[in-house]
Short mmCIF file of C-alpha atoms in Angstrom, two decimals:
data_model
loop_
_atom_site.label_atom_id
_atom_site.label_comp_id
_atom_site.label_asym_id
_atom_site.label_seq_id
_atom_site.Cartn_x
_atom_site.Cartn_y
_atom_site.Cartn_z
CA MET N 1 -50.22 -9.73 107.38
CA GLY N 2 -48.16 -13.23 106.88
CA SER N 3 -51.08 -14.83 105.75
CA PHE N 4 -51.90 -11.79 103.65
CA GLN N 5 -48.23 -12.05 102.15
CA GLN N 6 -48.72 -15.36 101.57
CA ASP N 7 -51.87 -14.95 99.82
CA ILE N 8 -50.23 -12.15 97.50
CA ARG N 9 -47.44 -14.74 96.66
CA LYS N 10 -49.88 -17.40 95.68
CA THR N 11 -51.73 -14.69 93.85
CA LEU N 12 -48.30 -13.81 91.62
CA ILE N 13 -47.69 -17.22 91.05
CA LYS N 14 -51.18 -18.12 89.84
CA TYR N 15 -51.73 -15.12 87.87
CA ALA N 16 -48.26 -13.87 86.78
CA LEU N 17 -45.37 -16.64 87.17
CA ALA N 18 -47.41 -19.50 86.56
CA PRO N 19 -48.99 -18.36 82.86
CA ILE N 20 -46.01 -16.75 81.68
CA PHE N 21 -43.92 -19.84 82.20
CA VAL N 22 -46.52 -21.79 80.64
CA LEU N 23 -46.59 -19.40 78.00
CA ALA N 24 -42.79 -19.64 77.47
CA VAL N 25 -43.20 -23.85 77.04
CA LEU N 26 -46.06 -23.15 74.73
CA GLY N 27 -43.82 -20.45 72.52
CA ALA N 28 -40.89 -22.54 72.11
CA GLY N 29 -43.04 -25.11 71.29
CA PHE N 30 -44.63 -23.36 68.82
CA ALA N 31 -41.57 -22.01 67.38
CA TRP N 32 -40.54 -25.30 66.85
CA TRP N 33 -43.40 -26.42 65.06
CA SER N 34 -43.23 -23.39 63.16
CA TRP N 35 -40.14 -24.27 61.87
CA GLN N 36 -40.63 -27.73 61.28
CA HIS N 37 -43.88 -26.94 59.29
CA ASP N 38 -43.06 -23.79 57.26
CA VAL N 39 -39.44 -23.75 57.07
CA VAL N 40 -38.07 -28.00 57.08
CA GLN N 41 -41.18 -28.83 55.57
CA ARG N 42 -41.97 -26.44 53.15
CA SER N 43 -38.33 -26.33 51.70
CA GLU N 44 -38.49 -30.21 51.40
CA GLU N 45 -41.45 -30.07 49.52
CA ALA N 46 -40.97 -27.25 47.25
CA GLY N 47 -37.53 -28.63 46.65
CA ALA N 48 -38.47 -32.14 45.93
CA VAL N 49 -41.22 -30.45 43.60
CA ALA N 50 -38.24 -28.57 41.92
CA ALA N 51 -36.11 -31.33 41.37
CA GLU N 52 -38.52 -33.64 40.13
CA VAL N 53 -39.71 -31.12 37.60
CA LEU N 54 -35.81 -30.48 36.50
CA ASP N 55 -35.52 -34.46 36.34
CA ARG N 56 -38.73 -34.85 34.13
CA LEU N 57 -37.65 -32.52 31.58
CA ILE N 58 -33.98 -34.01 31.69
CA LEU N 59 -35.59 -37.54 30.70
CA ASP N 60 -38.42 -36.43 28.49
CA TYR N 61 -35.90 -34.37 26.22
CA GLY N 62 -33.68 -37.56 26.23
CA GLN N 63 -36.33 -39.77 24.94
CA ARG N 64 -36.70 -37.21 22.39
CA LEU N 65 -33.19 -37.41 21.71
CA ALA N 66 -33.38 -40.96 21.44
CA TYR N 67 -36.54 -41.24 19.19
CA VAL N 68 -35.09 -38.60 16.57
CA ALA N 69 -31.77 -40.07 16.57
CA ASP N 70 -33.07 -43.79 15.84
CA LYS N 71 -35.61 -42.70 13.07
CA GLY N 72 -34.75 -43.16 9.80
CA ASP N 73 -30.72 -43.34 8.23
CA PHE N 74 -29.26 -40.03 8.77
CA ALA N 75 -28.25 -39.51 4.74
CA ASN N 76 -32.17 -40.43 4.27
CA ILE N 77 -33.00 -37.42 6.10
CA GLN N 78 -30.39 -35.50 4.45
CA SER N 79 -31.98 -36.47 0.79
CA ASP N 80 -35.63 -37.55 1.80
CA GLY N 81 -37.45 -34.25 1.85
CA GLU N 82 -40.46 -36.12 2.99
CA GLN N 83 -38.86 -38.00 5.78
CA ARG N 84 -37.04 -34.55 6.75
CA ARG N 85 -40.35 -32.49 7.00
CA ALA N 86 -42.38 -35.38 9.23
CA ILE N 87 -39.49 -35.38 11.72
CA TYR N 88 -39.64 -31.62 11.51
CA GLU N 89 -43.41 -31.66 12.48
CA TRP N 90 -42.71 -34.16 15.29
CA LEU N 91 -39.83 -32.14 16.74
CA TYR N 92 -42.03 -28.94 16.25
CA HIS N 93 -44.75 -30.34 18.07
CA GLU N 94 -43.00 -31.54 21.09
CA VAL N 95 -41.33 -28.52 21.92
CA ASN N 96 -44.41 -26.41 21.61
CA ILE N 97 -45.86 -28.54 23.97
CA ALA N 98 -44.32 -27.31 26.90
CA HIS N 99 -44.18 -23.28 25.39
CA ASP N 100 -40.28 -23.18 26.18
CA ASP N 101 -39.09 -21.54 23.36
CA THR N 102 -36.82 -24.80 22.73
CA ARG N 103 -34.52 -24.68 20.22
CA PHE N 104 -33.45 -28.13 18.20
CA PHE N 105 -31.09 -28.82 15.58
CA LEU N 106 -29.81 -31.33 13.22
CA LEU N 107 -26.22 -30.67 12.31
CA ASP N 108 -23.41 -32.38 9.93
CA ARG N 109 -20.29 -33.22 11.55
CA GLU N 110 -19.06 -29.85 11.13
CA GLY N 111 -21.91 -28.09 12.88
CA ARG N 112 -23.77 -26.71 10.32
CA ILE N 113 -27.22 -26.84 10.53
CA LEU N 114 -29.65 -29.44 8.52
CA LEU N 115 -32.61 -29.00 10.36
CA GLY N 116 -34.30 -26.89 13.22
CA ASN N 117 -36.30 -24.33 14.24
CA TYR N 118 -34.13 -21.09 14.41
CA ARG N 119 -31.63 -20.23 11.40
CA GLU N 120 -28.35 -20.10 13.48
CA LEU N 121 -26.85 -21.79 17.08
CA PRO N 122 -26.29 -19.82 20.04
CA ASP N 123 -23.41 -17.35 19.89
CA TYR N 124 -21.28 -19.44 22.66
CA LEU N 125 -21.69 -22.55 20.21
CA GLN N 126 -20.99 -20.84 16.83
CA SER N 127 -17.33 -19.84 18.43
CA MET N 128 -16.87 -23.32 20.03
CA PRO N 129 -14.38 -25.43 18.01
CA MET N 130 -15.65 -29.11 16.89
CA ASP N 131 -13.02 -30.83 18.55
CA TRP N 132 -14.13 -29.34 21.91
CA GLY N 133 -16.65 -28.77 24.36
CA ILE N 134 -20.18 -30.26 24.24
CA TRP N 135 -19.45 -31.56 20.59
CA HIS N 136 -16.24 -33.59 21.62
CA ARG N 137 -18.28 -35.18 24.69
CA MET N 138 -20.91 -36.18 22.23
CA ARG N 139 -18.46 -37.85 20.19
CA LEU N 140 -17.10 -39.48 23.17
CA ALA N 141 -20.77 -40.28 24.51
CA GLY N 142 -21.95 -42.09 21.13
CA GLU N 143 -25.34 -42.96 21.40
CA LYS N 144 -25.79 -41.97 25.13
CA ALA N 145 -27.35 -38.46 25.51
CA VAL N 146 -24.87 -35.40 27.07
CA VAL N 147 -26.48 -32.78 29.13
CA GLU N 148 -24.49 -29.77 29.88
CA PHE N 149 -24.73 -25.73 30.16
CA GLY N 150 -24.26 -23.22 27.70
CA PRO N 151 -22.82 -19.68 29.02
CA ARG N 152 -24.58 -16.91 27.60
CA ILE N 153 -22.00 -13.68 28.54
CA SER N 154 -25.46 -11.16 28.46
CA HIS N 155 -27.62 -13.60 30.47
CA ARG N 156 -27.54 -14.36 34.04
CA ASN N 157 -28.81 -17.79 33.52
CA SER N 158 -27.15 -20.24 31.44
CA ASP N 159 -28.75 -22.41 28.56
CA LEU N 160 -29.71 -26.52 28.85
CA LEU N 161 -27.97 -28.83 26.52
CA LEU N 162 -28.89 -32.07 25.58
CA GLY N 163 -27.20 -33.54 22.58
CA ARG N 164 -26.37 -36.70 21.05
CA ALA N 165 -24.31 -37.90 18.18
CA VAL N 166 -25.89 -39.31 15.05
CA GLU N 167 -23.31 -42.74 14.45
CA LYS N 168 -23.10 -45.04 11.57
CA GLU N 169 -20.55 -47.87 11.29
CA GLY N 170 -18.68 -46.34 13.80
CA GLU N 171 -18.07 -42.85 12.98
CA VAL N 172 -19.83 -39.66 13.71
CA ARG N 173 -21.58 -38.20 10.95
CA GLY N 174 -23.80 -35.48 12.80
CA TYR N 175 -25.57 -34.73 15.54
CA TRP N 176 -29.04 -34.06 17.44
CA LEU N 177 -29.01 -30.85 19.66
CA PHE N 178 -31.95 -29.23 22.01
CA VAL N 179 -31.59 -25.72 23.87
CA ILE N 180 -33.92 -25.06 26.59
CA SER N 181 -33.47 -21.54 27.67
CA GLY N 182 -32.08 -20.98 31.34
CA GLU N 183 -34.82 -18.35 31.86
CA TYR N 184 -37.40 -20.94 31.38
CA LEU N 185 -35.37 -23.34 33.98
CA ALA N 186 -35.49 -20.72 36.29
CA ASN N 187 -39.28 -19.54 35.70
CA ALA N 188 -39.95 -23.32 36.10
CA ILE N 189 -38.85 -23.76 39.58
CA SER N 190 -39.52 -20.11 40.87
CA SER N 191 -41.82 -20.32 44.36
CA PRO N 192 -42.39 -17.42 46.35
CA TYR N 193 -41.18 -18.55 49.32
CA MET N 194 -37.65 -19.63 48.27
CA ASP N 195 -34.90 -19.34 45.68
CA PHE N 196 -33.18 -22.17 43.72
CA ALA N 197 -29.99 -22.80 42.16
CA MET N 198 -28.93 -25.66 39.52
CA VAL N 199 -25.38 -26.48 40.75
CA ASN N 200 -22.77 -28.66 38.47
CA SER N 201 -20.41 -30.66 39.85
CA PHE N 202 -17.71 -27.78 39.87
CA GLY N 203 -20.21 -25.84 42.36
CA TYR N 204 -20.89 -23.29 39.56
CA ALA N 205 -25.21 -22.45 39.59
CA PRO N 206 -25.25 -21.86 35.99
CA VAL N 207 -29.33 -21.21 36.89
CA ALA N 208 -30.75 -19.69 39.65
CA THR N 209 -33.97 -17.85 40.33
CA SER N 210 -31.83 -15.44 42.04
CA PRO N 211 -28.82 -13.38 41.54
CA ASP N 212 -28.15 -13.88 45.33
CA LEU N 213 -27.19 -17.86 44.41
CA GLN N 214 -24.50 -16.89 42.03
CA GLU N 215 -20.97 -14.85 42.95
CA GLY N 216 -18.53 -14.23 40.20
CA ALA N 217 -18.08 -14.21 36.49
CA PHE N 218 -18.11 -17.66 36.86
CA GLN N 219 -21.51 -17.48 38.73
CA ALA N 220 -20.39 -20.19 41.71
CA LEU N 221 -22.79 -21.05 44.20
CA PRO N 222 -21.65 -19.01 47.53
CA GLU N 223 -19.55 -20.64 49.79
CA ALA N 224 -21.85 -20.10 52.28
CA PHE N 225 -24.36 -22.53 51.35
CA ALA N 226 -21.72 -25.53 49.54
CA GLY N 227 -22.44 -28.86 50.82
CA LYS N 228 -25.20 -27.30 53.46
CA ASP N 229 -28.19 -29.36 53.36
CA GLY N 230 -30.85 -28.79 56.06
CA GLN N 231 -28.58 -26.28 57.79
CA THR N 232 -28.78 -22.52 58.12
CA ALA N 233 -26.18 -20.18 56.16
CA SER N 234 -25.82 -16.30 56.39
CA LEU N 235 -25.11 -14.38 53.34
CA ALA N 236 -24.64 -10.65 53.41
CA LYS N 237 -26.05 -10.43 56.73
CA LYS N 238 -29.10 -12.56 55.86
CA ASP N 239 -29.92 -15.91 56.90
CA PHE N 240 -31.10 -18.77 54.70
CA TYR N 241 -32.03 -22.22 55.71
CA VAL N 242 -30.45 -24.24 52.69
CA THR N 243 -31.37 -27.59 51.63
CA SER N 244 -29.97 -29.81 48.58
CA GLN N 245 -30.44 -32.79 46.58
CA ARG N 246 -29.79 -34.75 43.57
CA ILE N 247 -32.07 -34.04 40.15
CA GLY N 248 -32.64 -37.73 39.14
CA GLU N 249 -29.44 -39.61 37.91
CA SER N 250 -27.93 -36.42 36.37
CA ASP N 251 -24.45 -34.90 37.62
CA PHE N 252 -26.50 -31.61 38.95
CA THR N 253 -27.80 -30.71 42.53
CA LEU N 254 -30.61 -28.42 43.62
CA TYR N 255 -29.88 -26.26 46.07
CA SER N 256 -33.09 -24.43 47.96
CA ALA N 257 -32.64 -21.31 50.23
CA MET N 258 -35.49 -19.77 52.09
CA PRO N 259 -34.75 -16.53 53.77
CA VAL N 260 -35.69 -16.84 57.45
CA SER N 261 -33.81 -13.92 58.83
CA GLU N 262 -37.52 -12.48 59.56
CA LEU N 263 -38.73 -15.46 61.20
CA LEU N 264 -35.39 -15.63 63.39
CA GLY N 265 -35.93 -12.04 64.20
CA ARG N 266 -39.64 -12.83 65.51
CA TYR N 267 -38.41 -15.70 67.66
CA GLY N 268 -35.83 -13.22 69.19
CA MET N 269 -38.39 -10.36 69.73
CA ALA N 270 -40.86 -13.45 71.04
CA ALA N 271 -38.27 -14.39 73.78
CA ALA N 272 -37.97 -10.78 74.38
CA VAL N 273 -41.33 -10.05 75.11
CA LEU N 274 -41.10 -12.66 77.56
CA LEU N 275 -38.68 -11.66 79.14
CA GLY N 276 -40.05 -8.05 79.46
CA MET N 277 -43.23 -9.44 81.19
CA LEU N 278 -41.19 -11.32 83.70
CA SER N 279 -39.66 -7.49 84.65
CA ILE N 280 -42.85 -5.57 84.71
CA MET N 281 -45.38 -8.17 85.61
CA LEU N 282 -45.40 -6.89 89.56
CA PRO N 283 -46.30 -3.14 88.96
CA VAL N 284 -48.86 -3.94 86.06
CA LEU N 285 -50.66 -6.55 87.52
CA LEU N 286 -53.68 -4.45 89.16
CA TYR N 287 -53.93 -2.74 86.00
CA LEU N 288 -54.09 -5.59 83.92
CA ALA N 289 -56.72 -7.00 86.05
CA ARG N 290 -58.93 -3.41 85.98
CA GLN N 291 -58.46 -3.66 82.21
CA GLU N 292 -59.29 -7.55 81.90
CA SER N 293 -62.91 -7.37 81.10
CA LYS N 294 -62.20 -4.85 78.38
CA ALA N 295 -59.78 -6.35 76.78
CA ARG N 296 -61.44 -9.37 76.89
CA ALA N 297 -64.50 -7.77 75.23
CA LYS N 298 -61.78 -6.30 72.48
CA ALA N 299 -60.42 -9.11 71.73
CA VAL N 300 -63.66 -11.46 70.69
CA GLU N 301 -64.64 -8.84 68.74
CA GLU N 302 -61.35 -8.76 66.94
CA LEU N 303 -61.48 -12.45 66.70
CA ASN N 304 -65.04 -12.77 65.48
CA THR N 305 -63.97 -9.80 62.86
CA VAL N 306 -61.04 -12.17 61.63
CA PHE N 307 -63.48 -15.24 61.71
CA GLU N 308 -66.16 -13.65 59.77
CA MET N 309 -63.50 -13.21 57.39
CA ARG N 310 -61.87 -16.02 56.74
CA GLN N 311 -65.47 -17.30 56.40
CA LEU N 312 -65.95 -15.32 53.56
CA GLU N 313 -63.06 -16.34 52.16
CA ALA N 314 -63.46 -19.49 52.82
CA GLN N 315 -66.95 -19.55 50.70
CA PHE N 316 -65.69 -17.37 47.83
CA HIS N 317 -62.73 -20.06 46.88
CA PRO N 318 -64.17 -23.43 46.25
CA HIS N 319 -67.60 -21.30 44.01
CA PHE N 320 -64.76 -19.49 42.05
CA ILE N 321 -62.63 -23.10 41.38
CA PHE N 322 -66.08 -24.78 40.82
CA ASN N 323 -67.34 -22.45 38.48
CA THR N 324 -64.16 -22.28 36.89
CA LEU N 325 -63.24 -25.73 36.29
CA GLU N 326 -66.88 -26.14 34.79
CA ASN N 327 -66.08 -23.77 31.82
CA ILE N 328 -62.72 -25.42 31.37
CA LYS N 329 -64.46 -28.89 30.77
CA PHE N 330 -66.82 -27.20 28.66
CA MET N 331 -64.14 -25.72 26.95
CA ILE N 332 -62.18 -29.02 26.02
CA ARG N 333 -64.73 -30.54 24.38
CA LEU N 334 -65.07 -27.31 21.90
CA ASN N 335 -61.66 -26.11 21.81
CA PRO N 336 -58.99 -27.56 23.30
CA ALA N 337 -56.30 -25.07 22.27
CA ALA N 338 -58.44 -22.62 24.74
CA ALA N 339 -58.96 -24.79 27.32
CA VAL N 340 -55.03 -25.41 27.83
CA ASN N 341 -54.85 -21.30 27.99
CA MET N 342 -57.40 -21.36 30.54
CA VAL N 343 -55.80 -23.69 32.71
CA VAL N 344 -52.75 -21.91 32.62
CA ASN N 345 -54.68 -18.60 33.23
CA LEU N 346 -56.99 -20.44 36.22
CA SER N 347 -53.35 -21.54 37.63
CA SER N 348 -51.59 -18.17 37.83
CA ILE N 349 -55.46 -17.15 39.56
CA LEU N 350 -54.84 -19.35 42.17
CA ARG N 351 -51.20 -18.46 42.84
CA TYR N 352 -52.68 -15.04 43.34
CA GLY N 353 -55.68 -16.20 45.59
CA ILE N 354 -53.65 -18.93 47.94
CA ASN N 355 -51.78 -15.99 49.68
CA ASN N 356 -53.83 -14.88 52.98
CA LEU N 357 -51.20 -12.76 54.59
CA VAL N 358 -52.41 -9.90 52.23
CA GLN N 359 -55.67 -8.22 52.51
CA GLU N 360 -55.20 -5.54 50.34
CA VAL N 361 -53.26 -4.86 47.11
CA THR N 362 -52.55 -2.31 44.26
CA LEU N 363 -55.48 -1.63 41.61
CA ALA N 364 -52.81 -3.18 38.98
CA GLU N 365 -52.24 -6.06 40.79
CA GLU N 366 -56.14 -6.73 41.07
CA TRP N 367 -56.27 -5.71 37.62
CA LYS N 368 -53.76 -8.34 36.24
CA TYR N 369 -55.41 -11.12 38.27
CA THR N 370 -59.10 -9.91 36.71
CA ARG N 371 -57.86 -9.94 33.22
CA ALA N 372 -56.42 -13.52 33.47
CA TYR N 373 -60.41 -14.53 34.68
CA LEU N 374 -61.85 -12.33 31.97
CA GLU N 375 -59.55 -14.31 29.35
CA ILE N 376 -60.99 -17.57 30.83
CA MET N 377 -64.76 -16.25 30.33
CA GLN N 378 -63.67 -14.83 26.78
CA TYR N 379 -62.63 -18.45 25.81
CA ARG N 380 -66.35 -19.59 27.52
CA PHE N 381 -68.10 -17.29 26.04
CA GLY N 382 -66.53 -16.11 22.77
CA LYS N 383 -67.47 -13.22 20.57
CA ARG N 384 -70.72 -12.90 22.50
CA LEU N 385 -69.06 -11.03 25.37
CA HIS N 386 -67.79 -7.58 25.39
CA CYS N 387 -66.51 -5.94 27.95
CA GLU N 388 -65.38 -2.03 28.22
CA PHE N 389 -63.31 -0.64 30.99
CA ALA N 390 -62.58 2.97 32.18
CA LEU N 391 -59.93 3.35 34.65
CA GLN N 392 -59.57 6.27 35.84
CA VAL N 393 -57.34 6.38 39.00
CA ASN N 394 -53.59 5.94 39.87
CA MET N 395 -53.33 2.15 39.33
CA ASP N 396 -50.34 1.49 41.00
CA ARG N 397 -50.97 3.55 44.13
CA VAL N 398 -54.38 3.49 45.05
CA LYS N 399 -55.20 0.38 47.49
CA ILE N 400 -58.23 -1.95 47.28
CA PRO N 401 -59.31 -5.33 48.89
CA LYS N 402 -57.93 -8.59 47.43
CA LEU N 403 -60.30 -10.61 45.32
CA ILE N 404 -63.47 -8.34 44.50
CA PHE N 405 -63.67 -7.51 41.18
CA GLN N 406 -64.43 -11.02 39.89
CA PRO N 407 -67.44 -12.10 42.11
CA ILE N 408 -69.04 -8.91 40.79
CA LEU N 409 -67.71 -9.58 37.38
CA GLU N 410 -69.04 -13.08 37.38
CA ASN N 411 -72.81 -11.98 38.37
CA ALA N 412 -72.68 -9.49 35.43
CA ILE N 413 -71.67 -12.25 32.84
CA LYS N 414 -73.87 -14.91 34.52
CA TYR N 415 -77.27 -12.57 34.23
CA GLY N 416 -76.03 -9.92 31.64
CA GLU N 417 -77.47 -12.04 28.52
CA ALA N 418 -79.13 -9.42 26.36
CA GLU N 419 -82.62 -10.32 24.56
CA ASP N 420 -79.99 -10.88 20.89
CA GLY N 421 -77.67 -13.00 23.27
CA SER N 422 -75.08 -10.72 23.59
CA ILE N 423 -73.46 -10.02 27.08
CA ASN N 424 -72.18 -6.65 27.23
CA VAL N 425 -70.16 -5.90 31.03
CA ARG N 426 -68.61 -2.36 31.56
CA LEU N 427 -66.30 -1.81 34.15
CA GLY N 428 -65.45 1.72 35.57
CA VAL N 429 -63.01 2.77 38.47
CA TYR N 430 -63.20 6.56 39.87
CA GLU N 431 -62.77 8.77 42.36
CA ARG N 432 -66.44 10.57 43.65
CA ALA N 433 -66.28 13.05 46.43
CA GLY N 434 -62.81 11.31 48.13
CA GLU N 435 -64.20 7.99 48.07
CA LEU N 436 -63.43 5.09 45.37
CA VAL N 437 -66.05 3.74 43.37
CA ILE N 438 -65.99 0.87 41.33
CA SER N 439 -69.10 0.09 38.74
CA VAL N 440 -69.71 -2.98 37.11
CA ALA N 441 -73.08 -2.91 34.92
CA ASN N 442 -74.43 -5.15 31.70
CA ASP N 443 -77.24 -4.73 29.40
CA GLY N 444 -79.25 -7.63 30.48
CA VAL N 445 -82.98 -7.99 31.36
CA PRO N 446 -83.22 -6.08 34.59
CA ILE N 447 -83.40 -7.81 37.81
CA PRO N 448 -87.37 -8.20 38.66
CA PRO N 449 -88.33 -5.51 41.33
CA GLU N 450 -89.26 -8.24 43.85
CA GLN N 451 -85.63 -9.98 43.48
CA LEU N 452 -84.16 -6.74 43.42
CA GLN N 453 -85.68 -5.57 46.65
CA GLU N 454 -85.00 -9.00 47.93
CA LEU N 455 -81.17 -8.07 47.00
CA GLN N 456 -81.21 -4.93 48.91
CA SER N 457 -82.39 -6.14 51.93
CA LEU N 458 -79.82 -8.50 52.21
CA LEU N 459 -77.22 -6.21 51.90
CA LYS N 460 -78.54 -4.60 55.17
CA GLY N 461 -78.33 -7.68 57.02
CA ARG N 462 -75.51 -9.24 58.43
CA ASP N 463 -76.58 -12.88 57.43
CA ASN N 464 -77.03 -14.27 54.07
CA PRO N 465 -79.80 -17.20 54.15
CA THR N 466 -79.89 -17.09 50.03
CA VAL N 467 -77.27 -17.87 47.54
CA HIS N 468 -76.20 -14.50 46.32
CA THR N 469 -72.71 -15.59 47.58
CA GLY N 470 -70.58 -13.57 45.45
CA ILE N 471 -72.18 -10.26 45.96
CA TYR N 472 -73.08 -10.37 49.88
CA ASN N 473 -69.26 -11.80 50.21
CA VAL N 474 -67.88 -8.82 48.79
CA HIS N 475 -70.07 -6.18 50.19
CA ARG N 476 -69.67 -7.71 53.88
CA ARG N 477 -65.84 -7.98 53.88
CA LEU N 478 -65.91 -3.88 52.49
CA ARG N 479 -67.81 -2.95 55.87
CA LEU N 480 -65.79 -5.49 57.99
CA MET N 481 -62.63 -3.51 56.68
CA TYR N 482 -63.85 0.14 56.39
CA GLY N 483 -66.69 0.04 58.36
CA GLU N 484 -70.90 0.56 57.64
CA ARG N 485 -70.97 3.73 55.68
CA TYR N 486 -69.05 1.40 52.83
CA GLY N 487 -70.26 -1.55 51.06
CA VAL N 488 -72.30 -2.68 47.61
CA ALA N 489 -75.11 -1.06 46.04
CA VAL N 490 -77.14 -2.82 43.23
CA HIS N 491 -79.46 -0.76 40.67
CA SER N 492 -81.56 -2.26 37.89
CA GLY N 493 -83.98 -1.24 35.17
CA GLU N 494 -84.50 0.17 32.16
CA PRO N 495 -82.63 1.38 30.04
CA GLU N 496 -79.36 1.22 32.12
CA GLY N 497 -79.49 -2.53 32.82
CA THR N 498 -78.31 -3.60 35.83
CA VAL N 499 -75.21 -1.61 38.07
CA VAL N 500 -73.59 -2.88 41.13
CA GLU N 501 -71.44 -0.28 42.49
CA LEU N 502 -68.53 -0.76 45.12
CA LYS N 503 -67.99 2.30 47.84
CA LEU N 504 -64.79 2.31 49.40
CA PRO N 505 -62.43 4.49 51.03
CA LEU N 506 -59.77 6.18 48.70
CA CYS N 507 -56.53 4.53 49.90
CA VAL N 508 -53.25 5.79 48.25
CA GLN N 509 -50.22 4.02 49.00
#
């Protein structure tokens, strides 16, 4: 009996206590690594990028101030229409490079506008006496640029003002002034993972990506965050990881606040689970042993499904990015302005695509991303490409897998050229027999029968030895997520052209 009890004790230590102890150590190690990687490193990197963006913006506009202040004589700018026109054109070009709605002004010593891309100064400057505020500081600074914020009562974010006095023979003759929208500054540093606040030397946050980082009528940085760098802080029963760093050589500090309440909650829940496992391990040990084979088989099956999903996504992203960059390279030669818009749309698409935590989105979200993609294609093919849409379901409530429109549309555009060179694509989304149907059709030359049969055979199998990556990946993803009865069907022939039909369950949130 003693030997049997000793064997039981050893078995418990081997199969219960020892694994739990190892799991606890690994869990603690993983929690530390997760905190360092997902919180500390991400906060530091995002804060450094945002601070660099703001620093570069201030430096760029400071250089523009220096250029226009040294460009010709102030009196000549007033009297010489050609010189005034040249400076206006240069300024207009410079502020439109960034598309940030920056306003620029040349004013006389009384604050009257001599030149500018807006007819009136912001309200807070119109009511400001010329011997006070930024006017006074520009006179004191001489040829140095003055950087400060202009408060807008009706807006949460304040404008950034960069100005410089124009002097001649020691006397102030006028002022150059740039006014940069606070909303543009907030959008330039926004992040899906954390919020930022641009704080001045008095502790006020005139620009922030979230109202949580501004308190009171004067928009002060919450006291819980003040002076924090690489520390956690609590505000309104929420926990944040706070970092701060100076923005270049300016008097401003950039604070970042990453919400960590959910992460800390998961850490606490994991610890509670471990303690619970210790307390119930002995009575359930035999049951777990009987269920081990079934659990392992199920875990392996689920792991294989997740692994295959990740493989399909990994195949899609490089393929899409490569094709889009090829289009942009093509457009740079023909239409640089269009290429810039294509890059902006590509940036929007990539931000949408890199969130691997989301498997399903609403039709409205997917449609927004799809329109950005179609705009890129419209630049590429011009008037040859014509798209029609029939969206007959509730876009805000119906949910679909993420990133399923683009591969099908890409194939429709790529192979949909008609004999006259036109590309006509029709996208329809509708309900049929309680299911959601997505149809993408084109009027191009039909697929040859042997190729169509090959493609249809491919969709019935589990492997893809061909080059039909986009359609197969969408088909496989639908089957993995919803079952074998769902997926992609392809029809091609005269006179309807080629139709790719996606069938999936009607999921309404």
